[in-house]
Amino acid sequence: MSSPRLEAEYADPTPLQVRIDTHRRHSEQPHDPGADVLAAIALTGTEHLADIGCGDARFLASLAARGHQGPLVGLDTSPAMVAAAAAIPGVQGVIAGAEHLPFDDNSFDVITARHMLYHVPDPMAALAEFRRTTKPGGAVAVVVNHPHTCPLTAELVAAHAASYGITTAEAFTATVDSETLPAMMTDVFGATRIHRSDNALIFDAAAPLIRFAEALFSFHGIAADHPQRQAILTDMSEDIEDWFAHHPGESWRDPKGYIVATAAI
């Protein structure tokens, strides 16, 4: 079951799109977790593949564009995200949670779960479902962030949320990260391969940092309809602009990274 906060976060795909585009445009090193997943699972193009927590379905769209011939499934708890998946020719969109997948045992050749497991209340149950629904000889690839990814921007947003009385209880807290996932995968699947990517976001101007920080609002309890949202955004924007004014020629550098954990069934 998804939480009200999670439902609110993904009801509108715009913040997700801003975050994805920011990582693509402002990463210090090339940022392409989708390519890392493809390298890990080595698709032939005929696999029955399910992308769990498919988001705006860019990954599935890229597979379809590459000529993938096997069935593709995009599963998410957000109707907006499932609609995005279903709009891709040849992709089946399914609304469901990762802890109770509506599929038979041994349904898929490959399951991918990218940047979603930390949203699941019981990630071990989700991993068990991934194993149950993957065929013998198949593969499961899971992507999660490093702990405290983009800490400077997260701390900035959290501080402004707190200044308006928004407590940490309303904020998103990750349940799994790159430090905890390997042992969890080993418990469920046995041998697990880990690909690690270390990187950072680099901002040379205020505007893109403001856009990215606003795209993190709902993770810190600042809902789209929060009565003080615009005031928080105004205050935060002034602080960011002030930082660049007082640090001429400097960049805002925020560390980040992720792992791709892959297991064979």
XYZ file of C-alpha atoms in Angstrom:
265
model
C 0.000 0.000 0.000
C 1.312 3.477 -0.830
C 1.275 6.315 1.687
C -0.706 9.543 1.222
C 2.617 11.401 0.938
C 3.785 9.087 -1.831
C 0.477 9.365 -3.656
C 0.731 13.146 -3.508
C 4.335 13.114 -4.720
C 3.588 11.116 -7.850
C 0.093 12.394 -8.656
C 1.797 15.013 -10.839
C 4.781 13.781 -12.875
C 6.328 17.263 -13.156
C 8.588 17.160 -10.033
C 9.901 13.748 -11.078
C 10.624 15.048 -14.563
C 12.469 18.047 -13.080
C 14.612 15.753 -10.927
C 15.420 13.437 -13.831
C 16.296 16.346 -16.122
C 18.413 17.965 -13.404
C 20.469 14.816 -12.930
C 20.899 14.550 -16.692
C 21.996 18.160 -17.193
C 23.866 19.034 -14.011
C 25.769 15.916 -12.990
C 29.518 16.251 -12.560
C 30.064 12.889 -14.305
C 27.794 11.260 -16.909
C 24.566 10.134 -15.208
C 22.727 7.237 -16.843
C 21.348 4.672 -14.381
C 19.180 3.240 -17.155
C 22.298 2.345 -19.153
C 23.837 0.797 -16.036
C 20.738 -1.362 -15.568
C 20.844 -2.472 -19.199
C 24.522 -3.350 -18.858
C 23.731 -5.401 -15.751
C 20.868 -7.432 -17.245
C 22.196 -7.826 -20.827
C 18.839 -8.040 -22.589
C 18.454 -9.986 -25.826
C 15.244 -8.116 -26.706
C 12.840 -11.008 -26.273
C 12.438 -11.000 -22.489
C 9.152 -10.560 -20.652
C 10.163 -7.600 -18.474
C 8.367 -5.781 -15.668
C 9.554 -2.384 -14.453
C 8.268 -2.047 -10.884
C 7.697 1.541 -9.801
C 7.961 2.600 -13.427
C 7.621 6.335 -12.782
C 7.059 8.310 -15.954
C 7.997 5.213 -17.995
C 11.086 6.677 -19.674
C 12.953 3.418 -19.158
C 10.200 1.391 -20.832
C 9.929 3.947 -23.626
C 13.657 3.595 -24.265
C 13.325 -0.197 -24.452
C 10.440 0.089 -26.910
C 12.430 2.570 -29.002
C 15.350 0.126 -29.085
C 13.040 -2.464 -30.631
C 12.478 -4.718 -27.624
C 10.193 -7.512 -28.858
C 9.240 -9.180 -25.575
C 6.238 -8.097 -23.482
C 6.816 -5.023 -21.315
C 4.930 -4.171 -18.105
C 5.016 -0.889 -16.200
C 3.710 -1.171 -12.631
C 3.197 1.749 -10.256
C 0.860 2.907 -7.493
C 0.288 6.227 -9.278
C -2.472 6.321 -11.920
C -0.614 9.129 -13.704
C 2.537 7.034 -13.987
C 0.636 3.918 -15.091
C -1.123 5.994 -17.733
C 2.276 7.143 -19.006
C 3.382 3.516 -19.294
C 0.175 2.386 -20.984
C 0.529 5.171 -23.558
C 3.651 3.487 -24.936
C 2.748 1.025 -27.722
C 3.292 -2.533 -26.557
C 3.517 -1.682 -22.842
C 0.941 -2.914 -20.315
C 0.296 -0.506 -17.438
C -0.648 -2.008 -14.076
C -1.693 -0.220 -10.878
C -0.398 -2.142 -7.862
C 2.095 -2.065 -5.008
C 5.424 -3.881 -4.991
C 4.628 -5.859 -1.853
C 1.719 -7.697 -3.516
C 2.415 -8.099 -7.220
C -0.719 -9.224 -9.147
C 1.168 -11.810 -11.191
C 1.616 -15.583 -11.094
C 4.799 -17.251 -9.928
C 7.555 -17.296 -12.562
C 5.888 -14.686 -14.773
C 8.884 -12.622 -15.906
C 12.311 -13.105 -17.364
C 13.505 -9.814 -15.887
C 12.298 -7.468 -13.155
C 13.735 -3.994 -12.773
C 13.040 -1.754 -9.780
C 14.725 1.611 -10.195
C 14.809 4.241 -7.458
C 11.622 2.952 -5.861
C 12.407 0.437 -3.113
C 12.901 3.161 -0.480
C 9.272 4.175 -0.990
C 8.020 0.705 0.001
C 6.987 0.212 3.656
C 8.251 -3.397 3.643
C 11.115 -3.619 1.135
C 11.924 -7.230 2.071
C 8.386 -8.235 1.118
C 8.847 -6.488 -2.216
C 12.132 -8.300 -2.861
C 10.427 -11.601 -2.029
C 7.727 -10.752 -4.570
C 10.372 -9.960 -7.172
C 11.879 -13.399 -6.636
C 8.488 -15.162 -6.678
C 7.442 -13.652 -9.986
C 10.777 -14.079 -11.799
C 11.389 -17.248 -13.792
C 14.309 -19.571 -13.035
C 17.185 -18.326 -15.129
C 15.855 -14.766 -14.984
C 17.284 -11.669 -13.333
C 16.285 -8.918 -10.906
C 17.981 -5.497 -10.974
C 17.358 -2.951 -8.204
C 18.616 0.647 -8.122
C 18.784 2.704 -4.919
C 20.564 5.914 -3.971
C 23.429 6.371 -1.571
C 22.328 7.494 1.888
C 22.068 11.285 2.214
C 22.123 11.860 -1.533
C 22.267 15.599 -2.348
C 22.529 16.482 1.370
C 23.131 20.211 0.935
C 19.952 20.758 -1.070
C 17.946 18.425 1.165
C 19.114 20.259 4.282
C 18.217 23.605 2.700
C 14.672 22.479 1.903
C 14.250 20.850 5.316
C 15.375 24.022 7.085
C 12.861 26.154 5.219
C 10.110 23.606 5.856
C 10.945 23.670 9.581
C 10.824 27.468 9.629
C 7.143 27.170 8.694
C 6.407 24.497 11.291
C 6.615 21.469 8.999
C 8.046 18.670 11.108
C 10.383 15.841 10.149
C 7.482 13.442 10.770
C 5.946 14.791 7.572
C 9.146 14.278 5.587
C 10.240 11.292 3.560
C 12.695 8.940 5.268
C 14.459 6.334 3.149
C 13.950 2.735 4.294
C 16.766 1.299 2.163
C 19.895 2.669 0.494
C 23.140 1.581 -1.122
C 24.607 0.582 2.251
C 21.713 -1.640 3.324
C 20.474 -3.081 0.020
C 23.332 -5.539 -0.713
C 22.699 -7.592 2.441
C 18.942 -7.518 1.797
C 19.436 -8.770 -1.751
C 21.777 -11.511 -0.551
C 19.200 -12.659 2.009
C 16.540 -13.027 -0.663
C 18.475 -14.007 -3.782
C 21.878 -15.218 -2.704
C 24.812 -14.009 -4.786
C 24.339 -10.386 -5.869
C 26.460 -8.227 -8.186
C 26.898 -4.567 -7.246
C 27.691 -1.728 -9.640
C 28.415 1.538 -7.787
C 28.194 5.040 -9.253
C 29.570 8.034 -7.300
C 28.778 11.497 -8.595
C 27.597 14.989 -7.675
C 25.237 17.680 -8.888
C 26.949 20.908 -9.946
C 25.009 24.182 -10.150
C 26.687 27.296 -11.532
C 23.608 29.510 -11.191
C 20.638 29.932 -8.880
C 17.722 29.149 -11.231
C 18.342 25.424 -11.861
C 19.119 24.827 -8.181
C 15.851 26.526 -7.205
C 13.937 24.315 -9.636
C 15.592 21.181 -8.287
C 15.049 22.176 -4.657
C 11.362 22.865 -5.319
C 11.085 19.408 -6.913
C 12.094 17.995 -3.503
C 9.368 19.849 -1.578
C 6.938 16.975 -1.179
C 9.689 14.761 0.257
C 9.931 17.306 3.070
C 6.224 17.602 3.786
C 5.567 20.635 1.589
C 2.594 19.417 -0.422
C 1.489 21.047 -3.667
C -1.548 22.515 -1.878
C 0.273 23.566 1.309
C -0.941 27.090 2.184
C 2.614 28.331 2.797
C 4.234 26.673 -0.221
C 4.742 29.887 -2.204
C 6.131 31.701 0.832
C 8.573 28.852 1.465
C 9.634 28.874 -2.180
C 10.158 32.655 -2.109
C 12.273 32.517 1.052
C 14.342 29.598 -0.222
C 14.877 31.220 -3.614
C 16.170 34.375 -1.939
C 18.620 32.317 0.125
C 19.901 30.480 -2.950
C 20.299 33.697 -4.931
C 22.096 35.231 -1.941
C 24.491 32.250 -1.791
C 25.536 32.725 -5.415
C 25.848 36.486 -4.926
C 28.266 35.913 -2.030
C 30.203 33.114 -3.774
C 31.097 34.609 -7.169
C 32.702 32.124 -9.514
C 31.881 29.175 -7.229
C 29.571 26.251 -7.893
C 27.088 24.562 -5.581
C 28.361 20.967 -5.445
C 26.107 18.322 -3.889
C 27.370 14.700 -3.636
C 25.154 11.876 -4.835
C 25.303 8.340 -6.181
C 23.555 4.996 -6.488
C 24.094 1.297 -6.892
C 22.630 -1.259 -9.276
C 22.230 -4.566 -7.428
C 21.607 -7.512 -9.766
C 20.748 -11.101 -8.869
C 20.251 -14.156 -11.060
C 17.352 -16.465 -10.172
